[in-house]
mmCIF file of N, CA, C and O in Angstrom:
data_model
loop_
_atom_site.group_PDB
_atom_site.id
_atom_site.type_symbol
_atom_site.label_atom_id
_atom_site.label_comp_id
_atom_site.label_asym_id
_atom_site.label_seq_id
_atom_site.Cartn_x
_atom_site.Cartn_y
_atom_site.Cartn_z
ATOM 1 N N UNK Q 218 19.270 300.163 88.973
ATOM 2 C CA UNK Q 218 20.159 299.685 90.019
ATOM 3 C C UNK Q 218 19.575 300.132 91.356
ATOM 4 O O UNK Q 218 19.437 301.325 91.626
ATOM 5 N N UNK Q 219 19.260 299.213 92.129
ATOM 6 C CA UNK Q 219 18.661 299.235 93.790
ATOM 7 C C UNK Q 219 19.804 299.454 94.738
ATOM 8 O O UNK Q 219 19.474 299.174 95.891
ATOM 9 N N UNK Q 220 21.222 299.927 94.602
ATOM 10 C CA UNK Q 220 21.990 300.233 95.734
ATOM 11 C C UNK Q 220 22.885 299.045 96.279
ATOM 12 O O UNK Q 220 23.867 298.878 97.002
ATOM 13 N N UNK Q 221 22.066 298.380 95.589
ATOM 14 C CA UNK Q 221 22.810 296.671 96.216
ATOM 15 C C UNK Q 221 23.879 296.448 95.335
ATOM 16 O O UNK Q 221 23.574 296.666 94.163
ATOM 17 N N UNK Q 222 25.567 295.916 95.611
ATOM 18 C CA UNK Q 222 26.261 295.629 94.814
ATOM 19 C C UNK Q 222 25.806 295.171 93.689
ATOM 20 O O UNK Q 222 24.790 294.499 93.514
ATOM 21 N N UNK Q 223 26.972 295.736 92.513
ATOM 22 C CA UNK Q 223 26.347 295.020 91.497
ATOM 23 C C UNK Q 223 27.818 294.807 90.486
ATOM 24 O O UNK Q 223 28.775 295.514 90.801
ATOM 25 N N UNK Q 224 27.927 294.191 89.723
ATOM 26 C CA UNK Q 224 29.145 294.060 88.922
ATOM 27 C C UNK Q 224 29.115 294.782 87.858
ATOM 28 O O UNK Q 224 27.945 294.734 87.478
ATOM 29 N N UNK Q 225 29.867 295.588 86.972
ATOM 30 C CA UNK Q 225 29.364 295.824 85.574
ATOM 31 C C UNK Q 225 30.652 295.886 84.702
ATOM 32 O O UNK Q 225 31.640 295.265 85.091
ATOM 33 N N UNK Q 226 30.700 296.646 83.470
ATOM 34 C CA UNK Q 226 31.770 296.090 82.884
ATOM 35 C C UNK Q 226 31.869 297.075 81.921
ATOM 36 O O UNK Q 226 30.861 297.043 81.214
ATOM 37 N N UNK Q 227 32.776 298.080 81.530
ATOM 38 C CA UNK Q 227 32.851 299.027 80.335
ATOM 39 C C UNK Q 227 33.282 298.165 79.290
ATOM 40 O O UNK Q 227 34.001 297.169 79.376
ATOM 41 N N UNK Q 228 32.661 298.764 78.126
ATOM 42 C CA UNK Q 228 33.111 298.099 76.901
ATOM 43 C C UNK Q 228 32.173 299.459 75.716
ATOM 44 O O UNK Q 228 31.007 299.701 75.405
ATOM 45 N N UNK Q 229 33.994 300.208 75.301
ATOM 46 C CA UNK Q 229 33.129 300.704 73.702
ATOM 47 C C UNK Q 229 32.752 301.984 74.389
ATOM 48 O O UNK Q 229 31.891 302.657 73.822
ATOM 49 N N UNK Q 230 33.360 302.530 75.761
ATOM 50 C CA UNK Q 230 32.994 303.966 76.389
ATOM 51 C C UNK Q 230 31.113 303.813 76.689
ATOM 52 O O UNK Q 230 30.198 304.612 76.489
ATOM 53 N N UNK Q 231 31.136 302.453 77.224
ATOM 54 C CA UNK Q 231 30.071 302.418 77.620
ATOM 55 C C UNK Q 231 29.277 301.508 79.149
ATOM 56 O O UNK Q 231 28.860 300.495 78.586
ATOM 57 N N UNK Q 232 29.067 301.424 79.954
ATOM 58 C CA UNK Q 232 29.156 300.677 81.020
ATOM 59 C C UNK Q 232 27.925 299.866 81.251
ATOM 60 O O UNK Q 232 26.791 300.313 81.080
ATOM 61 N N UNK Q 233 28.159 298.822 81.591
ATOM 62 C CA UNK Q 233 26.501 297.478 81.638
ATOM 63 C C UNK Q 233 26.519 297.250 82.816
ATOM 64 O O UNK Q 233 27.533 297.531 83.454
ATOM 65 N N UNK Q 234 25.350 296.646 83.476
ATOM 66 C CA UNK Q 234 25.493 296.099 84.433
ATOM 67 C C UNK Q 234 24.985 294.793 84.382
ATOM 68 O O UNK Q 234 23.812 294.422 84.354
ATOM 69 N N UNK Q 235 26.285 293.988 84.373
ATOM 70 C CA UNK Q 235 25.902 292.617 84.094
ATOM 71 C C UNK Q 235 24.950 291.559 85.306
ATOM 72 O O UNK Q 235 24.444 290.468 85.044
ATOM 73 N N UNK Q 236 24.919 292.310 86.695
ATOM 74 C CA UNK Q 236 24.388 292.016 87.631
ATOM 75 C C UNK Q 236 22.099 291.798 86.405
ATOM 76 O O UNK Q 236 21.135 291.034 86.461
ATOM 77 N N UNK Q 237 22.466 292.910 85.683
ATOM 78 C CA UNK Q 237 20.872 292.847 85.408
ATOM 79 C C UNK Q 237 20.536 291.971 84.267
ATOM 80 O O UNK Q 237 19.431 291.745 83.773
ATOM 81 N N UNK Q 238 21.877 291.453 83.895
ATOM 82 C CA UNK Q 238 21.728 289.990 82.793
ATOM 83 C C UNK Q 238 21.776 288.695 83.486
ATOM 84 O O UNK Q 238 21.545 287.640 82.896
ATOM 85 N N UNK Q 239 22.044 288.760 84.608
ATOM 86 C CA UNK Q 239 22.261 287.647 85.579
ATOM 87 C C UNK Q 239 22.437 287.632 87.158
ATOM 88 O O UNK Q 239 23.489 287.368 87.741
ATOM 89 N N UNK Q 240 21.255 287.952 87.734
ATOM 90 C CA UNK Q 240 21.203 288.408 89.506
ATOM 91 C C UNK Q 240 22.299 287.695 90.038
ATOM 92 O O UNK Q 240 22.587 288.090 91.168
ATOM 93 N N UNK Q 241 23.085 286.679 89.565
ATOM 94 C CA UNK Q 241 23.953 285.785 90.565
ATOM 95 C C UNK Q 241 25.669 286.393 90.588
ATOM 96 O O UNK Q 241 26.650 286.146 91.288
ATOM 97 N N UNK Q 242 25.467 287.052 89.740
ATOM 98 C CA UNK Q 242 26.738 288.119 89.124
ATOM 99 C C UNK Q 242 26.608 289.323 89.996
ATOM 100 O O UNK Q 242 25.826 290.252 89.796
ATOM 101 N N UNK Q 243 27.694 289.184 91.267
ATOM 102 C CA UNK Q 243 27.493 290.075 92.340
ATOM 103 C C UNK Q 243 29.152 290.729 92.059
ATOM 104 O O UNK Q 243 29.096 291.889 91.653
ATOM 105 N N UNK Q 244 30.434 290.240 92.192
ATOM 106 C CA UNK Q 244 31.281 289.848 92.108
ATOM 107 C C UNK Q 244 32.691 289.412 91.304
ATOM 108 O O UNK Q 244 32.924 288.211 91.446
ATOM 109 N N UNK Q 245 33.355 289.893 90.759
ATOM 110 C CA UNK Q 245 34.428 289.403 90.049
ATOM 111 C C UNK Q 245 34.296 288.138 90.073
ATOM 112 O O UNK Q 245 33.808 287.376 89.238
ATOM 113 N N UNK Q 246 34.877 287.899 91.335
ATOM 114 C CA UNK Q 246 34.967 286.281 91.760
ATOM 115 C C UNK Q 246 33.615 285.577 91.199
ATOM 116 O O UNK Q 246 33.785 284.461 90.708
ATOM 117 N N UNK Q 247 32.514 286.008 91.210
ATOM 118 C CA UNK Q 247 31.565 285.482 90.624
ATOM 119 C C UNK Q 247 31.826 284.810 89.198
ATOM 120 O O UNK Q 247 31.942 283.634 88.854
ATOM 121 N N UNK Q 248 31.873 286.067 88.480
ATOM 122 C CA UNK Q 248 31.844 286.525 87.159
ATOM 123 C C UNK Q 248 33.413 284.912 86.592
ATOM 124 O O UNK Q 248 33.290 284.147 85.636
ATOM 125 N N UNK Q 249 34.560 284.945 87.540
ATOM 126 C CA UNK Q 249 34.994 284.281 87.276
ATOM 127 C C UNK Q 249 35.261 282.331 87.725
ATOM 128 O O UNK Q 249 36.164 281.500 87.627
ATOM 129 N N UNK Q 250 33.879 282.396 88.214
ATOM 130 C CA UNK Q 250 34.000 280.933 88.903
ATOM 131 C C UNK Q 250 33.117 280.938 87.656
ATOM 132 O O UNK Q 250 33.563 279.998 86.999
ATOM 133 N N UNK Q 251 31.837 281.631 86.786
ATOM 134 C CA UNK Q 251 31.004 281.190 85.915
ATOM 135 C C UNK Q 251 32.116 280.388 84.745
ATOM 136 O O UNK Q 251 32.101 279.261 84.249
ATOM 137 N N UNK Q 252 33.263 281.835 84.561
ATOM 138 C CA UNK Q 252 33.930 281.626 83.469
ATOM 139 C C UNK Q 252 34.374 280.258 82.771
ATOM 140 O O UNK Q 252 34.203 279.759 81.658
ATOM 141 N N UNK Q 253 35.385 279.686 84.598
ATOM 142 C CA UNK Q 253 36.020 278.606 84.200
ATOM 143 C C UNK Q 253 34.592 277.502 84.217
ATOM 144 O O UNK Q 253 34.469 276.851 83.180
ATOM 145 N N UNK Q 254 33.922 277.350 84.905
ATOM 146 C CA UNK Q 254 32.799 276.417 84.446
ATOM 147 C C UNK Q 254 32.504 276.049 83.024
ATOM 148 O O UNK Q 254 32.368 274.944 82.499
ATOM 149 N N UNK Q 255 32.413 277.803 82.323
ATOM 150 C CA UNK Q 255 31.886 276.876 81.406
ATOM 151 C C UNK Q 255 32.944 276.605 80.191
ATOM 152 O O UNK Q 255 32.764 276.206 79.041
ATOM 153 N N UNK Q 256 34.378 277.067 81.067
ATOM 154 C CA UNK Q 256 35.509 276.834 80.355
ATOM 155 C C UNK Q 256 35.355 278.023 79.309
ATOM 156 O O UNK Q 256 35.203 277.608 78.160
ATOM 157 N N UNK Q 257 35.359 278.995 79.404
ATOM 158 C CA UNK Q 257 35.548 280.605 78.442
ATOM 159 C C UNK Q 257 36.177 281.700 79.114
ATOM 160 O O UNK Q 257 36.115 281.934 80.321
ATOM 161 N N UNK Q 258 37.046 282.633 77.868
ATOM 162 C CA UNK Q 258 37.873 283.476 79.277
ATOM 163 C C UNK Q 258 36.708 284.148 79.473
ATOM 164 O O UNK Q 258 35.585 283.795 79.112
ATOM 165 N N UNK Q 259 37.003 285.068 80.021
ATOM 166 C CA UNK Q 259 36.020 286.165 81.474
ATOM 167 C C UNK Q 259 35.730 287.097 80.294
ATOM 168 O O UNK Q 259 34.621 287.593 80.095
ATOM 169 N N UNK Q 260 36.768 287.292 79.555
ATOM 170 C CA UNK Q 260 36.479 288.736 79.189
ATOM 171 C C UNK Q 260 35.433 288.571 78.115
ATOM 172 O O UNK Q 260 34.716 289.551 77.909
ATOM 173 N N UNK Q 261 35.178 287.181 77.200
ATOM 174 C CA UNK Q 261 34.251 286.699 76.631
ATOM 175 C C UNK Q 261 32.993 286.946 76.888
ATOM 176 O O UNK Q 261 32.173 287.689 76.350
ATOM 177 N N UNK Q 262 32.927 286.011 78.050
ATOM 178 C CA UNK Q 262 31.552 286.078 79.059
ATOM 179 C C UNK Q 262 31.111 286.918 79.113
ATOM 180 O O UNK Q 262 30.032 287.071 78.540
ATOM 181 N N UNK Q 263 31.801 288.103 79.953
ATOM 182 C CA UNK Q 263 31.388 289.580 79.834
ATOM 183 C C UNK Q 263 30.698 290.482 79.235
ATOM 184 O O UNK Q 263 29.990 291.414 79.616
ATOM 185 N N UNK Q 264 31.160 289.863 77.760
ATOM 186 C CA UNK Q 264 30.976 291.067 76.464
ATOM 187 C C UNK Q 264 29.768 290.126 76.288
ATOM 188 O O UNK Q 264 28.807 290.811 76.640
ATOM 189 N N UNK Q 265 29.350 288.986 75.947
ATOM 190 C CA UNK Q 265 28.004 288.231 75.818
ATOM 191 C C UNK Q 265 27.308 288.494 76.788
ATOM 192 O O UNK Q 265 26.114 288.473 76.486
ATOM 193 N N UNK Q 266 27.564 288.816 78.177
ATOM 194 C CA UNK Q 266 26.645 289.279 78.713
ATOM 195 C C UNK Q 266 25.967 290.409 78.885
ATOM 196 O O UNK Q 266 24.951 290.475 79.576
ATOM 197 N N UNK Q 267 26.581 291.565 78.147
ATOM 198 C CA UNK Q 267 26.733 293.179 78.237
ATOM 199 C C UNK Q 267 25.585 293.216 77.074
ATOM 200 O O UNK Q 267 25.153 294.355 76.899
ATOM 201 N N UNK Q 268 24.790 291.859 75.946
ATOM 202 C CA UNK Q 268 24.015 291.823 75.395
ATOM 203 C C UNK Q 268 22.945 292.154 75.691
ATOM 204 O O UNK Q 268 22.170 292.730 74.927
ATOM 205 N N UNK Q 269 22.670 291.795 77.061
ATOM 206 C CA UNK Q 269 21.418 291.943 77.978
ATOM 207 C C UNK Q 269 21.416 292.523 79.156
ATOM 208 O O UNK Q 269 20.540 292.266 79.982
ATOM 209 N N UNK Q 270 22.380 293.365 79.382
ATOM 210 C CA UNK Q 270 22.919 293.849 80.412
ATOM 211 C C UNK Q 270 21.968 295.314 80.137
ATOM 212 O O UNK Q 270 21.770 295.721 78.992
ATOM 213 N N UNK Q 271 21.447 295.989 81.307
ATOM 214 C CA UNK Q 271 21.177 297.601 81.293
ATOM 215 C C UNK Q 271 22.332 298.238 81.042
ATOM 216 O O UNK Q 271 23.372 297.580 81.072
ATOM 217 N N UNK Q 272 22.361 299.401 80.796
ATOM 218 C CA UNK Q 272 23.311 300.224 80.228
ATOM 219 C C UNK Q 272 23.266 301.483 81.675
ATOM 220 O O UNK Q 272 22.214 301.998 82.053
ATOM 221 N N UNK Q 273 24.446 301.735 82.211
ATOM 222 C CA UNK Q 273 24.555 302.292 83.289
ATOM 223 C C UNK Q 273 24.911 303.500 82.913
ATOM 224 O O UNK Q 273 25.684 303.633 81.964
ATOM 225 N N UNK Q 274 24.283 304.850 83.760
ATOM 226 C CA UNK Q 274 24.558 305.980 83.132
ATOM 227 C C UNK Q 274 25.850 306.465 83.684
ATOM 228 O O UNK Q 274 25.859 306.240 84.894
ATOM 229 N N UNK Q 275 26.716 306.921 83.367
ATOM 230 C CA UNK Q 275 28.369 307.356 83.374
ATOM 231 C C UNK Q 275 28.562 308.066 84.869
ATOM 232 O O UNK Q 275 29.316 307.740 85.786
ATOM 233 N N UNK Q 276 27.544 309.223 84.769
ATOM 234 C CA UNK Q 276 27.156 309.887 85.973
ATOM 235 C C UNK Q 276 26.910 309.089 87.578
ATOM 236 O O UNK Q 276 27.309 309.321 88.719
ATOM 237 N N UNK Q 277 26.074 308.101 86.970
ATOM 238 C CA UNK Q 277 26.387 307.136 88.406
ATOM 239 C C UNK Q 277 27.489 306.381 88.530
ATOM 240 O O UNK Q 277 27.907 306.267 89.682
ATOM 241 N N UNK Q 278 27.930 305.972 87.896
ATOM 242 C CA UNK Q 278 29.390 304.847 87.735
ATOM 243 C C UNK Q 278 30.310 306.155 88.255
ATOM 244 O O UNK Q 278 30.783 306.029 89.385
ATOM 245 N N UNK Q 279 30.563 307.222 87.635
ATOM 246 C CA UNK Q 279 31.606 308.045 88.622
ATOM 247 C C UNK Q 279 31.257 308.075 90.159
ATOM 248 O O UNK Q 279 32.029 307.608 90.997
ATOM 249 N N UNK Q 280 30.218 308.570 90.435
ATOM 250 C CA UNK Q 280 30.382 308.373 91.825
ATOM 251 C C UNK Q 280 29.540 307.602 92.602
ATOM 252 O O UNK Q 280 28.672 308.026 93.365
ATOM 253 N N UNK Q 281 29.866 306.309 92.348
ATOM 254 C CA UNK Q 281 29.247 305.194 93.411
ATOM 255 C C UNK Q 281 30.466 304.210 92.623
ATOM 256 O O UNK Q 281 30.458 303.126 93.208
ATOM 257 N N UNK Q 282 31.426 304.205 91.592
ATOM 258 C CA UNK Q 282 32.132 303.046 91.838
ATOM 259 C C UNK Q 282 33.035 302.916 93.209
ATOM 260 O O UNK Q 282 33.080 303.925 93.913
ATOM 261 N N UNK Q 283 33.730 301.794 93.622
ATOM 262 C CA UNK Q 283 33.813 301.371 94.361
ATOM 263 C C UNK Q 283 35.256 300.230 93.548
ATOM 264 O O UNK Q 283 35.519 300.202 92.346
ATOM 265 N N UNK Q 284 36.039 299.322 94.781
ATOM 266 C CA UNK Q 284 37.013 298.828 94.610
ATOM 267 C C UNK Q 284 36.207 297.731 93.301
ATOM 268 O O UNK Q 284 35.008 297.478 93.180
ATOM 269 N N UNK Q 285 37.380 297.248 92.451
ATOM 270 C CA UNK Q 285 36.484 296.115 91.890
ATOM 271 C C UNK Q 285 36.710 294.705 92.077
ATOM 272 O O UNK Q 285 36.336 293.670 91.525
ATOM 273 N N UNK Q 286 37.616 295.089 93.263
ATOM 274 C CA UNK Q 286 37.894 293.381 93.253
ATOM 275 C C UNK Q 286 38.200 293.336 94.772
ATOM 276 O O UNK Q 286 39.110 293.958 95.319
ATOM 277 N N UNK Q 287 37.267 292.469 95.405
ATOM 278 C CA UNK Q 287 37.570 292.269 97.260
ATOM 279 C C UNK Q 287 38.782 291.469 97.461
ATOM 280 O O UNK Q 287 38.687 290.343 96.973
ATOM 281 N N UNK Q 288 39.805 291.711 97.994
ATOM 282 C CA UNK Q 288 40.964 290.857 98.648
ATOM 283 C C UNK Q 288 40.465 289.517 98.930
ATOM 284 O O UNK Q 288 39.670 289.286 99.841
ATOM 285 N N UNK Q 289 40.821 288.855 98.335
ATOM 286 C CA UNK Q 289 40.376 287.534 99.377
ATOM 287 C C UNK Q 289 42.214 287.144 100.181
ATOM 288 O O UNK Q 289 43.260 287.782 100.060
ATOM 289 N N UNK Q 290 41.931 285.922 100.919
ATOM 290 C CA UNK Q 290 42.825 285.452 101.273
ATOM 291 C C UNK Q 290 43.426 284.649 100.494
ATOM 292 O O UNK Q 290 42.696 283.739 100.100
ATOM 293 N N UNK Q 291 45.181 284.613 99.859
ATOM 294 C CA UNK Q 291 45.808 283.392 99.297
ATOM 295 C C UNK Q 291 46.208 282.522 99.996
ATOM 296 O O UNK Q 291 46.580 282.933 101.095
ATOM 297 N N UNK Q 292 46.351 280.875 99.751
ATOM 298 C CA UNK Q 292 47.348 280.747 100.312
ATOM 299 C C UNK Q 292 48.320 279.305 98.955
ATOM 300 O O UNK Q 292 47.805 278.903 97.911
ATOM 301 N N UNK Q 293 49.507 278.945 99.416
ATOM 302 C CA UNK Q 293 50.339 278.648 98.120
ATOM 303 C C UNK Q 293 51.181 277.673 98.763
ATOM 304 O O UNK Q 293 51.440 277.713 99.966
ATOM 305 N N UNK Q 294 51.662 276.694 97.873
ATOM 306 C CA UNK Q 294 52.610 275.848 98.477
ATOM 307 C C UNK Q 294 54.089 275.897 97.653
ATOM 308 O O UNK Q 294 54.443 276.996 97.226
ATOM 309 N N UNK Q 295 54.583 275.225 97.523
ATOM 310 C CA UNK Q 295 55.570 275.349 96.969
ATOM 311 C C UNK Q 295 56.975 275.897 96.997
ATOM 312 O O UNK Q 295 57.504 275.768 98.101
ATOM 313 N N UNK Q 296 57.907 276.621 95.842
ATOM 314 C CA UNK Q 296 59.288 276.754 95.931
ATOM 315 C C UNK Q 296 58.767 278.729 96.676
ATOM 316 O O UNK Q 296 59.604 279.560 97.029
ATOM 317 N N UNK Q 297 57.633 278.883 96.692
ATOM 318 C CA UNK Q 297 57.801 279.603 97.087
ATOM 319 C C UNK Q 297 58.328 280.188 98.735
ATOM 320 O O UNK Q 297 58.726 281.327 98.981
ATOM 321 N N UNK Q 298 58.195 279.110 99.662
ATOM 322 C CA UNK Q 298 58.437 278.737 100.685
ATOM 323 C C UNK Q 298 59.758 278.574 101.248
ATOM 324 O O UNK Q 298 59.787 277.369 101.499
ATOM 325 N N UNK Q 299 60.978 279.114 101.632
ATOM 326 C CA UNK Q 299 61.731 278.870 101.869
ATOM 327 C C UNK Q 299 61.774 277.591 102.277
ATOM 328 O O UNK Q 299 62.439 276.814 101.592
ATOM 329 N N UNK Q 300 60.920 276.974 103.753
ATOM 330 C CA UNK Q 300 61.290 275.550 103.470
ATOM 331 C C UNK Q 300 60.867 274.543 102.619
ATOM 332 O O UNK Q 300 61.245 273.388 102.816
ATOM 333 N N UNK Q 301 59.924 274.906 101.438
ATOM 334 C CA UNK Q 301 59.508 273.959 100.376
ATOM 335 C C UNK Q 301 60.582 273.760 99.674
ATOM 336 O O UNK Q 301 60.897 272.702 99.130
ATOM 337 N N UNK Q 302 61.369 275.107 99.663
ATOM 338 C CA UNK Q 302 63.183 275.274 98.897
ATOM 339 C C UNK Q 302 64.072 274.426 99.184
ATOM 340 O O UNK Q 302 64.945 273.802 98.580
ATOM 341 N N UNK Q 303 63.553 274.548 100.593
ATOM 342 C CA UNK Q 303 65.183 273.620 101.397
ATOM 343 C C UNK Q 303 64.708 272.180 101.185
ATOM 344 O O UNK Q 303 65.623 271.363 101.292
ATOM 345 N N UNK Q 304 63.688 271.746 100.952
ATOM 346 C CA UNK Q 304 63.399 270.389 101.211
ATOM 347 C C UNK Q 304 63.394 269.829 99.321
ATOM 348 O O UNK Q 304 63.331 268.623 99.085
ATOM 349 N N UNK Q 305 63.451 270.623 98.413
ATOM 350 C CA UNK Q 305 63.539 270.283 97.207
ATOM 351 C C UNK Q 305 65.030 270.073 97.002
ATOM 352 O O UNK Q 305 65.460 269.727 95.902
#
């Protein structure tokens, strides 16, 4: 691992970095725009990718993890809206 974000994924008390099975895997959001593409859940993907994934040593994952998922912005239509309410 070069310092540069990277995604990875415990599975089995063990941690991968799926970034090194697939450079385009920066990201959750990544990891889950692949998913629905190819129509499979995430957590699938994941574990097939953790096949070829480096194996991350525990010692670094304690201290360099980081949030795992960036906020993005929502936005929603619907009954959630008071006036989507009033107008239904």
């Amino acid at each position: 691992m070069s310092g540069e974000r990277c995604l990875t994924a415990t599975r089995d008390s063990t941690t991968y970095d799926l970034t090194s099975a697939d450079e385009d895997l920066r990201t959750f959001g990544d990891l889950a725009r692949v998913a629905g593409i190819a129509r499979i859940p995430i957590d699938r993907l994941a574990a097939e990718l953790t096949e070829n994934a480096d194996v991350v040593d525990q010692e670094f994952v304690d201290q360099h993890t980081t949030v795992p998922v960036d906020a993005e912005e929502v936005w929603a239509a619907g009954v959630t809206y008071q006036i989507s309410e009033q107008a239904r």
